[in-house]
Short mmCIF file of C-alpha atoms in Angstrom, two decimals:
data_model
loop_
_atom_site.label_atom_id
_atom_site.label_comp_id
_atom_site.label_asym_id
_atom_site.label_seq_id
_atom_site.Cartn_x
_atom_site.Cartn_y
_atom_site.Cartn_z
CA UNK A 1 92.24 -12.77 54.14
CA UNK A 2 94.45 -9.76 55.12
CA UNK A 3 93.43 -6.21 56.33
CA UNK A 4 95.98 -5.04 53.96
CA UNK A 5 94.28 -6.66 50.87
CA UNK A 6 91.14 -5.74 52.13
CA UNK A 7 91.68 -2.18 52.66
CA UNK A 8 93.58 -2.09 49.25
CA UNK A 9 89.76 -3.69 47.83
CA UNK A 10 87.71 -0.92 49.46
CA UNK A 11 90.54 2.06 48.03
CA UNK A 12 89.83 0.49 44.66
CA UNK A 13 86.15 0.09 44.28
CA UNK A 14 86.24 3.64 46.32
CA UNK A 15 88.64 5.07 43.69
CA UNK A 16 85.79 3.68 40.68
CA UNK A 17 83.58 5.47 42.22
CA UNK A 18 85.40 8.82 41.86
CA UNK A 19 86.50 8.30 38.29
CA UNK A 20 82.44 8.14 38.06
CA UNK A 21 81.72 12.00 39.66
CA UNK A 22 77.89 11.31 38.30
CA UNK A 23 76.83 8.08 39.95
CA UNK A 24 78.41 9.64 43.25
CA UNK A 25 75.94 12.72 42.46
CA UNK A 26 73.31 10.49 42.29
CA UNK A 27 73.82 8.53 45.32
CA UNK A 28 74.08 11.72 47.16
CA UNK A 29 71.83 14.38 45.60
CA UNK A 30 68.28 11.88 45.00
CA UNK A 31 67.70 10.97 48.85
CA UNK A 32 67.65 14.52 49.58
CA UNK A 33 65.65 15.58 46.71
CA UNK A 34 63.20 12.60 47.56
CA UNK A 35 63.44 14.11 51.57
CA UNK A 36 62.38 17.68 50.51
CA UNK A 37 59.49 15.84 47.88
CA UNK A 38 58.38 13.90 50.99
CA UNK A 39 58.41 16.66 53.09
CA UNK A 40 56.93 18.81 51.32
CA UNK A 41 54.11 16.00 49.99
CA UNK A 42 52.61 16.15 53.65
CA UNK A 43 53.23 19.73 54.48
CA UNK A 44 50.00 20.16 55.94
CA UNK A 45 50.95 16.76 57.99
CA UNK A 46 53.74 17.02 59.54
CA UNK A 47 53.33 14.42 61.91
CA UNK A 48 53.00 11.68 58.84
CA UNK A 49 56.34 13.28 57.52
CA UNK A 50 57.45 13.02 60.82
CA UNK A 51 56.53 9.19 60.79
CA UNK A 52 57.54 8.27 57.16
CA UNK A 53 60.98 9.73 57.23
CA UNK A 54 63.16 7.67 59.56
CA UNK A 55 61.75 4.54 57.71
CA UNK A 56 62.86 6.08 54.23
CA UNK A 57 66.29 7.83 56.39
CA UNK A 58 67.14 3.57 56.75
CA UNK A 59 65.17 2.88 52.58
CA UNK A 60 67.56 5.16 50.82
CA UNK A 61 70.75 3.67 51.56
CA UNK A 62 69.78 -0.33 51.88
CA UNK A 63 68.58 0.27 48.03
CA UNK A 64 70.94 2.15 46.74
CA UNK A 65 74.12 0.23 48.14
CA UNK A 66 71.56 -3.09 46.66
CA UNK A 67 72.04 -1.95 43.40
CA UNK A 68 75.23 -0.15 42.58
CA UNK A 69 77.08 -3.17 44.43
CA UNK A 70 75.11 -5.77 42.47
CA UNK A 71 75.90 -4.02 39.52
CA UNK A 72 79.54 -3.40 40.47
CA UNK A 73 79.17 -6.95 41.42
CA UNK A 74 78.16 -8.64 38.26
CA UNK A 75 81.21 -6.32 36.54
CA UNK A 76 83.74 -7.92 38.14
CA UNK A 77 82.30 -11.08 37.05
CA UNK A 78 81.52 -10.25 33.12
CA UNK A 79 85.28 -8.16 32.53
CA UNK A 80 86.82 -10.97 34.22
CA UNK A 81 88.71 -9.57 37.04
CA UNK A 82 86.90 -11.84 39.20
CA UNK A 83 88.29 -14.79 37.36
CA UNK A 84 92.40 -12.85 37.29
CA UNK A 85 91.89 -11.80 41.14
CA UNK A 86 90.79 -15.51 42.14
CA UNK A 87 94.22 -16.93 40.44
CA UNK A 88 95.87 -14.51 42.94
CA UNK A 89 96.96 -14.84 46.82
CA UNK A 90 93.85 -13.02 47.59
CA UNK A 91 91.14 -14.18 49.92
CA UNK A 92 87.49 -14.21 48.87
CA UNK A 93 86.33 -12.48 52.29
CA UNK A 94 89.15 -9.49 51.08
CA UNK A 95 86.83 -8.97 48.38
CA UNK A 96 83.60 -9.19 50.26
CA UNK A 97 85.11 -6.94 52.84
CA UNK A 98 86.59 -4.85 50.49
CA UNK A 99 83.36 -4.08 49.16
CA UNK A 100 81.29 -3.98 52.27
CA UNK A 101 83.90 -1.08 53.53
CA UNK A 102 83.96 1.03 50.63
CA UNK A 103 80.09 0.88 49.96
CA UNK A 104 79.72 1.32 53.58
CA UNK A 105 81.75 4.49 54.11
CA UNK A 106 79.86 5.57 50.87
CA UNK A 107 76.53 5.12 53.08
CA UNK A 108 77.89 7.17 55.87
CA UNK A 109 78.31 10.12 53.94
CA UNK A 110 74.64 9.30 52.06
CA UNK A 111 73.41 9.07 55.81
CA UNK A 112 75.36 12.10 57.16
CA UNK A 113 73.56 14.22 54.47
CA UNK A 114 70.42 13.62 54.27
CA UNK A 115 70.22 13.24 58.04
CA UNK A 116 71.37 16.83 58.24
CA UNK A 117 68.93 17.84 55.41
CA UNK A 118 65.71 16.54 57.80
CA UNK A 119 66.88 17.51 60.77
CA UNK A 120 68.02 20.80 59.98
CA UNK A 121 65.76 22.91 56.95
CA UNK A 122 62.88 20.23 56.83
CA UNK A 123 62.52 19.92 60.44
CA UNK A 124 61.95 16.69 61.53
CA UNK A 125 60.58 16.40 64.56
CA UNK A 126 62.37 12.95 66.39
CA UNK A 127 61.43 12.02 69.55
CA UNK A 128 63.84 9.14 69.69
CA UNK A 129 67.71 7.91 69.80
CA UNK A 130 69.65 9.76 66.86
CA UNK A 131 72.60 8.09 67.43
CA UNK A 132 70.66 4.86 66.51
CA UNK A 133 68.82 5.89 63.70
CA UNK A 134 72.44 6.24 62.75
CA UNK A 135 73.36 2.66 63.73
CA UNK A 136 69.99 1.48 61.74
CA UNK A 137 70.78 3.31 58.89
CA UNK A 138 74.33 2.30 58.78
CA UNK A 139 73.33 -1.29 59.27
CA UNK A 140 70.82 -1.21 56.69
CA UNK A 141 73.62 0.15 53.68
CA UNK A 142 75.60 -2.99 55.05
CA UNK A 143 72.54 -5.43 54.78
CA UNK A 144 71.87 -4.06 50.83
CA UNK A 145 75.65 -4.41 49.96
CA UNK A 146 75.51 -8.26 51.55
CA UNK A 147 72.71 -8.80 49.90
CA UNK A 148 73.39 -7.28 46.29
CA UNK A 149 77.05 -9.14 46.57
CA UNK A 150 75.34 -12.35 46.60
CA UNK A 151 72.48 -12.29 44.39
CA UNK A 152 74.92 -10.61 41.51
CA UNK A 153 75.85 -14.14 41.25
CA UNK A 154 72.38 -15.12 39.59
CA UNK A 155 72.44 -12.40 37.46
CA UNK A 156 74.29 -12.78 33.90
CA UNK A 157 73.39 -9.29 32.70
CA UNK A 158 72.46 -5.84 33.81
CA UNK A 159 69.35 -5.98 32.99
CA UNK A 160 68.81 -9.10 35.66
CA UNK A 161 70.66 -7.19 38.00
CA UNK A 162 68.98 -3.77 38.22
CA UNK A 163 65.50 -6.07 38.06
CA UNK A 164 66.60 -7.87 41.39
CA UNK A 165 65.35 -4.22 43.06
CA UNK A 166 61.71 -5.05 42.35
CA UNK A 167 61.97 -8.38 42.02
CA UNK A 168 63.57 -9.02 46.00
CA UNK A 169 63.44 -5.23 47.24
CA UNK A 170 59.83 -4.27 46.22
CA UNK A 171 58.62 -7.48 47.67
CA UNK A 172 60.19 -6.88 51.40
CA UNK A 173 59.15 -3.07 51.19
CA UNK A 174 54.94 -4.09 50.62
CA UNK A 175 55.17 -6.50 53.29
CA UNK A 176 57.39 -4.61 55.88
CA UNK A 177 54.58 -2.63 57.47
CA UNK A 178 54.69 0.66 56.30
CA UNK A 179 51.58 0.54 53.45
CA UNK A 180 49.44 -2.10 55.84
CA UNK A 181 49.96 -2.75 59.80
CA UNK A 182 51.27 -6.06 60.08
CA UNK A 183 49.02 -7.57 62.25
CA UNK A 184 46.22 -6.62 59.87
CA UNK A 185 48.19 -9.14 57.14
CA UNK A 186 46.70 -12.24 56.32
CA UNK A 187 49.08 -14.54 58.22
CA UNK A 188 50.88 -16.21 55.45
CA UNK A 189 51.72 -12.34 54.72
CA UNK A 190 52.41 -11.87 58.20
CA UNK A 191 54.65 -14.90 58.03
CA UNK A 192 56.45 -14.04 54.93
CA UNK A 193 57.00 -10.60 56.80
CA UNK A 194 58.58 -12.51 59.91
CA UNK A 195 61.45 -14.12 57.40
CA UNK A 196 62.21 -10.72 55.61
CA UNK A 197 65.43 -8.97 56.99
CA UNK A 198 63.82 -5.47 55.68
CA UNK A 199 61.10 -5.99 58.27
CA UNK A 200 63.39 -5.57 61.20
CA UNK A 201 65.40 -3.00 59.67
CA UNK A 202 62.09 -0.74 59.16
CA UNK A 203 60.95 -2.10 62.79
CA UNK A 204 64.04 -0.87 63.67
CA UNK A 205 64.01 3.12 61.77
CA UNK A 206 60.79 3.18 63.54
CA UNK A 207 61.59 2.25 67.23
CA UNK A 208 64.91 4.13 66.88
CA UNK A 209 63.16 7.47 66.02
CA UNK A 210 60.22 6.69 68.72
CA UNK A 211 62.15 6.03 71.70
CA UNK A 212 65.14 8.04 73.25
CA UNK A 213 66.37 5.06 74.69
CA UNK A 214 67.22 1.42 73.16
CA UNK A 215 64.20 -0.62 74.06
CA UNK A 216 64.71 -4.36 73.79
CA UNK A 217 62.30 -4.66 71.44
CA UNK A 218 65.53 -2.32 69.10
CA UNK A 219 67.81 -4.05 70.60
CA UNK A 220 66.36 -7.15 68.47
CA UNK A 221 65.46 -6.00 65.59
CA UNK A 222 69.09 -4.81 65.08
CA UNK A 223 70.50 -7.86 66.37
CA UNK A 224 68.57 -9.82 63.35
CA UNK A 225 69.39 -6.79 60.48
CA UNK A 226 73.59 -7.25 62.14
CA UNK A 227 73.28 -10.88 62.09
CA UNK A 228 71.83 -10.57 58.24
CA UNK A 229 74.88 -8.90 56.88
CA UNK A 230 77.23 -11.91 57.55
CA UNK A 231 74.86 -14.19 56.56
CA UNK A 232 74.68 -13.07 53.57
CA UNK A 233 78.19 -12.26 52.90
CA UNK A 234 78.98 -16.00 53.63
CA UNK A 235 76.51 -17.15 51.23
CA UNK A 236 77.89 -14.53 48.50
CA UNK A 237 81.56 -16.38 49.34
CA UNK A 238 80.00 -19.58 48.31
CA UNK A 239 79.02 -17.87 44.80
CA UNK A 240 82.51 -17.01 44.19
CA UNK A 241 84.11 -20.27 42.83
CA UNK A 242 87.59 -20.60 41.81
CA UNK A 243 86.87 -23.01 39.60
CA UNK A 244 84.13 -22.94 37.32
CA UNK A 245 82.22 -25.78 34.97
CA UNK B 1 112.03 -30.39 34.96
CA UNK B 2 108.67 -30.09 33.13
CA UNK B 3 106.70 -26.82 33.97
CA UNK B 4 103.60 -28.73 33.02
CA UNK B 5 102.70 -32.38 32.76
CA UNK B 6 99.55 -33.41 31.36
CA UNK B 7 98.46 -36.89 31.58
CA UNK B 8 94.53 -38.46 30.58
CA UNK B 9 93.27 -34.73 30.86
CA UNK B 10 89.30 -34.74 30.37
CA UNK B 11 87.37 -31.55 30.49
CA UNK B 12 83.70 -30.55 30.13
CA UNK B 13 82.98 -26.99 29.27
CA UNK B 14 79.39 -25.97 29.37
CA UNK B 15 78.15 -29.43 28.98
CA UNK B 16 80.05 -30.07 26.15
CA UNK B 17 83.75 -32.29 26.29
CA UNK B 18 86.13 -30.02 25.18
CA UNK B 19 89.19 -32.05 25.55
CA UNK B 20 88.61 -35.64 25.69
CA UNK B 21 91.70 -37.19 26.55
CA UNK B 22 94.70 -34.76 26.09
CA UNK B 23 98.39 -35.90 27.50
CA UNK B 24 101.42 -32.93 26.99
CA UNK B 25 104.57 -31.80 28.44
CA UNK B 26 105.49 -28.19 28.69
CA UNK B 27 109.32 -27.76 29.51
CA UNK B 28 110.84 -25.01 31.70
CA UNK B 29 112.65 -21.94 31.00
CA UNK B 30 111.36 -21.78 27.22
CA UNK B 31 108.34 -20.47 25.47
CA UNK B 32 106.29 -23.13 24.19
CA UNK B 33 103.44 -21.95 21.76
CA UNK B 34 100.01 -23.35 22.09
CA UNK B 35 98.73 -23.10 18.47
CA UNK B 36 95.46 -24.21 17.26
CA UNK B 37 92.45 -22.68 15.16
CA UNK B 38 89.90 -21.18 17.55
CA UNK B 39 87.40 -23.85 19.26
CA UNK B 40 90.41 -26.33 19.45
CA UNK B 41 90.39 -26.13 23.10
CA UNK B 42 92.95 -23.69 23.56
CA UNK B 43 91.48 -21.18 26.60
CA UNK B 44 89.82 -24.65 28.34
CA UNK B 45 93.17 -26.04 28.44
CA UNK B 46 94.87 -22.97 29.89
CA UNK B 47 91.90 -22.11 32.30
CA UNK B 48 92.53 -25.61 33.51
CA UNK B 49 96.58 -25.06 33.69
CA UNK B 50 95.66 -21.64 35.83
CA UNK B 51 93.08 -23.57 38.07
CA UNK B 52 89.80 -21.83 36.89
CA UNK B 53 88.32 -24.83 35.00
CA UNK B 54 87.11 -27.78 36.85
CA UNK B 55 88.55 -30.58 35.78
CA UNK B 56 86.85 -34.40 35.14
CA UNK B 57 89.57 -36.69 35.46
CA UNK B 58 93.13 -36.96 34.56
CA UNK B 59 96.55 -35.41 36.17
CA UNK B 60 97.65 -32.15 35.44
CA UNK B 61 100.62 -30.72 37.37
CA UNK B 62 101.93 -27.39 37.15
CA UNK B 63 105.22 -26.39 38.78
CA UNK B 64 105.66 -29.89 41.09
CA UNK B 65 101.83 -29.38 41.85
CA UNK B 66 98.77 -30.13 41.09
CA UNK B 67 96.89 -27.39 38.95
CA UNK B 68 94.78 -24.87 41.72
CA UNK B 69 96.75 -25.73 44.03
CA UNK B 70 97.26 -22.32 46.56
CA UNK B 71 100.65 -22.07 46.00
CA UNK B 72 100.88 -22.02 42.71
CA UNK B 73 98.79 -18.80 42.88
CA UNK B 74 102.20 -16.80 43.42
CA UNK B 75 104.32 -19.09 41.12
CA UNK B 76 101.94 -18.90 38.08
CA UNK B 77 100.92 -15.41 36.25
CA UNK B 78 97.60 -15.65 33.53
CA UNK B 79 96.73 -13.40 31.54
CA UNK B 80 92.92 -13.81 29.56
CA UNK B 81 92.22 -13.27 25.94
CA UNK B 82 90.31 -10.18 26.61
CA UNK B 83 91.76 -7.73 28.75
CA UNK B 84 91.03 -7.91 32.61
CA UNK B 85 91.45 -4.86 34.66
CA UNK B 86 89.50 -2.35 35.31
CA UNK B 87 88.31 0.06 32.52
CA UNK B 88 87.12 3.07 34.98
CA UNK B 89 90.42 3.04 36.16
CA UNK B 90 93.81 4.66 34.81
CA UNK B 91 96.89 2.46 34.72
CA UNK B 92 98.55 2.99 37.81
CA UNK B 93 95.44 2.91 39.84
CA UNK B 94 94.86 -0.89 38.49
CA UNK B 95 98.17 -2.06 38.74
CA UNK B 96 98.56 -0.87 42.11
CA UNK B 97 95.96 -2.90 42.90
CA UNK B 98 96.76 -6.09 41.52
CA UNK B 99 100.03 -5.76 43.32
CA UNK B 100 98.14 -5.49 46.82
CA UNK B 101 96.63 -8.48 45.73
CA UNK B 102 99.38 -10.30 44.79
CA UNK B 103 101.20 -9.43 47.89
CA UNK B 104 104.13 -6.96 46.33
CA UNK B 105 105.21 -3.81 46.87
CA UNK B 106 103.52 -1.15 44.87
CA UNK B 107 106.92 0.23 44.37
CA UNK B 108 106.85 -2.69 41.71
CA UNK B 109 104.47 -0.68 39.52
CA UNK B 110 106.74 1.89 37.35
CA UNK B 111 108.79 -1.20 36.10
CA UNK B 112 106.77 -2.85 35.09
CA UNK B 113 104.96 -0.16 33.35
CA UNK B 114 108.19 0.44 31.30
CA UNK B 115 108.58 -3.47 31.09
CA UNK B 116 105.34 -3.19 28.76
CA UNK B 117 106.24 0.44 27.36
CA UNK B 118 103.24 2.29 28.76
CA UNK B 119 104.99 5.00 30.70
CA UNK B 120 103.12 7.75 28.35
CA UNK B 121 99.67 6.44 29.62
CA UNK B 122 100.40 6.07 33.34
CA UNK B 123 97.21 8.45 34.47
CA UNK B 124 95.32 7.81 31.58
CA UNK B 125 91.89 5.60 32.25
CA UNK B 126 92.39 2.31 30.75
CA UNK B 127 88.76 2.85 29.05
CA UNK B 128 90.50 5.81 27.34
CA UNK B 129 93.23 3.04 25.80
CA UNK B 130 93.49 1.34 22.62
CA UNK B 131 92.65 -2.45 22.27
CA UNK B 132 96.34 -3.19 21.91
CA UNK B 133 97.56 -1.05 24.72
CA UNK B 134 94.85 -2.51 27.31
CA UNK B 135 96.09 -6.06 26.25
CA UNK B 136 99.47 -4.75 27.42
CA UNK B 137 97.96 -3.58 30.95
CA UNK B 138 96.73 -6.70 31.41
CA UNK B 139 100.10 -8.25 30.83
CA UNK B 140 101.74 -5.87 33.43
CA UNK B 141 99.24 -7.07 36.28
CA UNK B 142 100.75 -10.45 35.70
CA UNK B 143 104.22 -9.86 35.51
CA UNK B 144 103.91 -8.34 38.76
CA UNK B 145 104.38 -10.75 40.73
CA UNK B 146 107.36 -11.70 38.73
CA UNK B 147 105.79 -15.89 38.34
CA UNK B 148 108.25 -18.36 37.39
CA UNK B 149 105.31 -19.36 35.01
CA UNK B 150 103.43 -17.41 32.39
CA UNK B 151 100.44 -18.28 31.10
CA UNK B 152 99.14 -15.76 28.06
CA UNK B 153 95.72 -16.42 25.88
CA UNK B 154 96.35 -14.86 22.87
CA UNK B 155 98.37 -11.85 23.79
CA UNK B 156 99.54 -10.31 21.18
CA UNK B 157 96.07 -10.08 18.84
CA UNK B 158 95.66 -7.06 17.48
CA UNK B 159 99.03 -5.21 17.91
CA UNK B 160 101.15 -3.48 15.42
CA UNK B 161 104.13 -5.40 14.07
CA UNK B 162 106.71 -3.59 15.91
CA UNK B 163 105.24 -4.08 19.32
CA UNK B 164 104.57 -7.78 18.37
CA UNK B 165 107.82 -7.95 18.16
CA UNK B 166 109.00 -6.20 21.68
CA UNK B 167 106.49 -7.92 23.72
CA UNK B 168 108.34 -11.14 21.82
CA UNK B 169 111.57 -9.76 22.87
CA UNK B 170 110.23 -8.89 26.31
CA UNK B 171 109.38 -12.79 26.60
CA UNK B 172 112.24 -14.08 25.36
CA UNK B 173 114.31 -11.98 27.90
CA UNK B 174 112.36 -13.23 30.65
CA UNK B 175 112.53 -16.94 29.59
CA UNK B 176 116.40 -16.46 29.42
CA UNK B 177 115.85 -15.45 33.19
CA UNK B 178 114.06 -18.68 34.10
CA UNK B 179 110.58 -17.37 33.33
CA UNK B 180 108.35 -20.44 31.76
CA UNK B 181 105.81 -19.78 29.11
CA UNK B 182 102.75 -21.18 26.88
CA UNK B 183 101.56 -18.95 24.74
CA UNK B 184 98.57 -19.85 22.86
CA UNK B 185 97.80 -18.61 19.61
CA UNK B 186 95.98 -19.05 16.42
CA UNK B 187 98.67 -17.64 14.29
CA UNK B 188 100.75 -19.60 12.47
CA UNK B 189 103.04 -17.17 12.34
CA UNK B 190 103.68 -16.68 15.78
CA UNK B 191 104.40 -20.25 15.99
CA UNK B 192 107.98 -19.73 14.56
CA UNK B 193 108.42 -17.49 17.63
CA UNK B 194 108.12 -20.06 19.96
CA UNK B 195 110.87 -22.85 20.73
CA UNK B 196 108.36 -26.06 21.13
CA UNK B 197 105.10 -26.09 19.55
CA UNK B 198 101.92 -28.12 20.78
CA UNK B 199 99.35 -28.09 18.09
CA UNK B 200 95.97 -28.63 19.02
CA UNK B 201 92.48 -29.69 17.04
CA UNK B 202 89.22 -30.56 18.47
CA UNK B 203 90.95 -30.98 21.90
CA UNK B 204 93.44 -33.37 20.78
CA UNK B 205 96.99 -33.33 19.83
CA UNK B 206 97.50 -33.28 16.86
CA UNK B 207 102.09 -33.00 17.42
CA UNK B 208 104.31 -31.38 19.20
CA UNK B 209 107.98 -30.38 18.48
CA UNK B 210 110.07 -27.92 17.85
CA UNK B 211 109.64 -25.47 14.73
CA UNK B 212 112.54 -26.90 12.88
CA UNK B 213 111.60 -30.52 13.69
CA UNK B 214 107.81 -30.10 12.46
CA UNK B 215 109.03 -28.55 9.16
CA UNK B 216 111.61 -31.49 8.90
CA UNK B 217 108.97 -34.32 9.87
CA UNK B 218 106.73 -32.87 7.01
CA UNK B 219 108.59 -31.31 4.55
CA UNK B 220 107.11 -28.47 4.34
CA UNK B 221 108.82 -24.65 3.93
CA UNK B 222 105.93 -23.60 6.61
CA UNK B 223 104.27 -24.55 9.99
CA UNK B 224 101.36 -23.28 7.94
CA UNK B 225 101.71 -25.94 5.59
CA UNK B 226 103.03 -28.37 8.27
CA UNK B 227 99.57 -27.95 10.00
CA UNK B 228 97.56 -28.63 6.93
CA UNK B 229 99.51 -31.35 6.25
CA UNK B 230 98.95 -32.95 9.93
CA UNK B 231 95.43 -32.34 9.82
CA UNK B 232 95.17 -34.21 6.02
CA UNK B 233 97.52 -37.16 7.26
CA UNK B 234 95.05 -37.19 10.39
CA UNK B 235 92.27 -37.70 8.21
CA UNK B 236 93.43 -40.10 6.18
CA UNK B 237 94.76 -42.44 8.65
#
């Protein structure tokens, strides 16, 4: 693994992404369309907006960096660039990297704007740290591009892929404690809650945008989101095989 | 020297044994054709030479090493029956790429963009290509590196008869230079293109030679008819 192959990995998938101005719109222009829906939604409420929004603010990026990089993912696999760029010198974690980076500093900007969208014409009210809602947010992109690297590898088509979203994403976002309180759950819920990394990363949104300082209680739920994202990215190195049955 | 040496090689492909017991020699410096009708085992075979297949038993050695073997990763260029690189793309953008990745300098790319006479279609998206002239990408990425062994599935399917014949020339110049090649095929009459042939069927072989000799040994006019021939004296015996 080099920095130079690396950084040549993110360039690429970065460069794909401009040859493709309309998924670029999309990653940009829904969040802050859903923002203004949201906001608007609760306009007599603003305190509920107020609540809801820093846990979507950390939503919006973790699911759309799960899918496109799943997607993107599973492409390398089926045109069989994955198989050409494994008979090369390169490193699997230069590809991992690679695409962590790129879809990462594609989350920044996806942050950036719809950060600037609440806190400027919708008028969120936060009480808390901005700078880490930032972090969360950030960390959260990271933690869906992890995640969508390695499950692409038990998906054979698109169709599989873009059905990982309900089928792992849905499941974490019922049980993370925004529709029901989790100490209402029944405890194999509650339990099921405990072992899902979107759990902390909501926990997280939440605490960020409620406290002006970092409270231990942050402090740990972005120590288990950060500790996630390499997880994951190891176990989506042991998907990549060189050699294949 | 061989380039290849392939002794007892059994491999299982999706459950199935795809070569059962195959033992060949590819020489270096000369362009040895891989010719067989399709399902013969031809892509197993030279996924296994490039290190992609997993093996069951046997030896196979590739350049003094053993097949998958990290250093052979800079020695040893492949290029896949369909094209690999990336369609959203253009040219340059891919093959500057797969020179990062092979560790050379993208300074490389423009030659070898000539090399494979693409210089017209240098910002052009590969998705915007023709069949033929994405093969040909694909054969730039792996003469990048410039590998003292190529490894080609099927690369000239599906081109015109006058590039057929410069990517032909383009290989024999490079095998002058040292270059090694198999070159698998299911035309027969690419075979006469080649300097040693190794004829496969149902993951066996069925001879190998050169052109001249296999028309000699069965006294035929064509490897066309020097294939049939093997396949009926197979049969029979």
């Amino acid at each position: 693994m080099t920095a130079q192959r690396t950084l040549a990995t993110s360039g690429r998938v970065l460069r794909q992404l401009r040859h493709d101005p309309r998924t670029v719109a999309l990653m940009l222009v829904v969040p802050c369309l859903l923002m203004t829906l949201l906001r608007y939604l609760y306009d007599g409420q603003v305190q509920v907006f107020d609540r809801v929004a820093p846990v979507l603010l950390v939503l919006f990026p973790f699911t759309v960096m799960f899918v496109v990089t799943s997607v993107a993912m599973l492409r390398e696999r089926s045109s069989g660039t994955l198989e050409r760029l494994l008979t090369t010198p390169m490193g699997k974690g230069d590809l991992l990297a690679g695409y962590g980076l790129a879809f990462g500093g594609a989350a920044v900007i996806q942050v950036g704007l719809v950060l600037a969208l609440v806190l400027g014409p919708l008028g969120l009210q936060i009480h808390g740290d901005l700078s880490a809602l930032a972090v969360v947010a950030l960390l959260d992109a990271l933690l869906g591009t992890a995640l969508g690297l390695f499950l692409s590898a038990f998906a054979n088509s698109e169709f599989q892929a873009v059905q990982f979203l309900p089928a792992f994403v849905l499941p974490q976002l019922l049980l993370c404690g925004l529709f029901a309180p989790r100490a209402q759950m029944l405890p194999i819920l509650d339990w099921l809650s405990s072992v899902m990394p979107l759990t902390y990363a909501v926990d997280a949104a939440t605490r960020a945008a409620a406290s002006a300082t970092w409270t231990p209680d942050l402090g740990t739920d972005v120590l288990v989101v950060a500790a996630c994202i390499p997880l994951f990215l190891i176990l989506g190195a042991g998907t990549l095989r060189r050699r294949t049955p | 020297m061989n380039a290849i040496e392939i002794s007892h090689l059994r491999v299982l492909r999706g459950g199935r044994v795809v070569l059962p017991d195959l033992s060949c020699t590819v020489s270096s410096g000369i362009i040895t054709g891989l010719l067989g009708p399709s399902g013969s085992g031809k892509t197993t075979l030279i996924r296994a030479i490039v290190g992609v297949q997993r093996v069951l038993s046997g030896q196979l050695t590739v350049l003094g090493r053993p097949a998958g073997s990290p250093e052979l990763r800079r020695l040893v260029g492949y290029v896949t029956q369909s094209p690999s690189v990336y369609a959203d793309l253009t040219v340059s953008e891919n093959l500057a790429y797969f020179a990062s990745m092979a560790g050379v300098a993208r300074s490389a790319v423009p030659a070898v963009i000539e090399t494979v006479s693409l210089g017209a279609f240098r910002q052009t998206p590969v998705s915007q290509l023709s069949g033929g002239e994405r093969a040909r990408v694909s054969l730039a990425a792996a003469l990048l590196p410039a590998p003292r062994l190529l490894v080609l599935d099927e690369p000239t399917v599906g081109l015109d008869p006058v590039l057929r014949q410069e990517l032909w020339d383009l290989f024999h110049r490079l095998a002058q230079d040292g270059v090694s090649f198999l070159i698998s095929s299911h035309v027969m009459d690419e075979a006469g293109r080649c300097q040693q042939l190794i004829l496969l069927r149902e993951g066996r072989v069925l001879a190998t030679g050169t052109p001249p000799d296999l028309l000699r040994h069965t006294e035929t006019k064509s490897l066309e008819e020097a294939f049939l021939r093997l396949i009926a004296a197979e049969v029979t015996s």
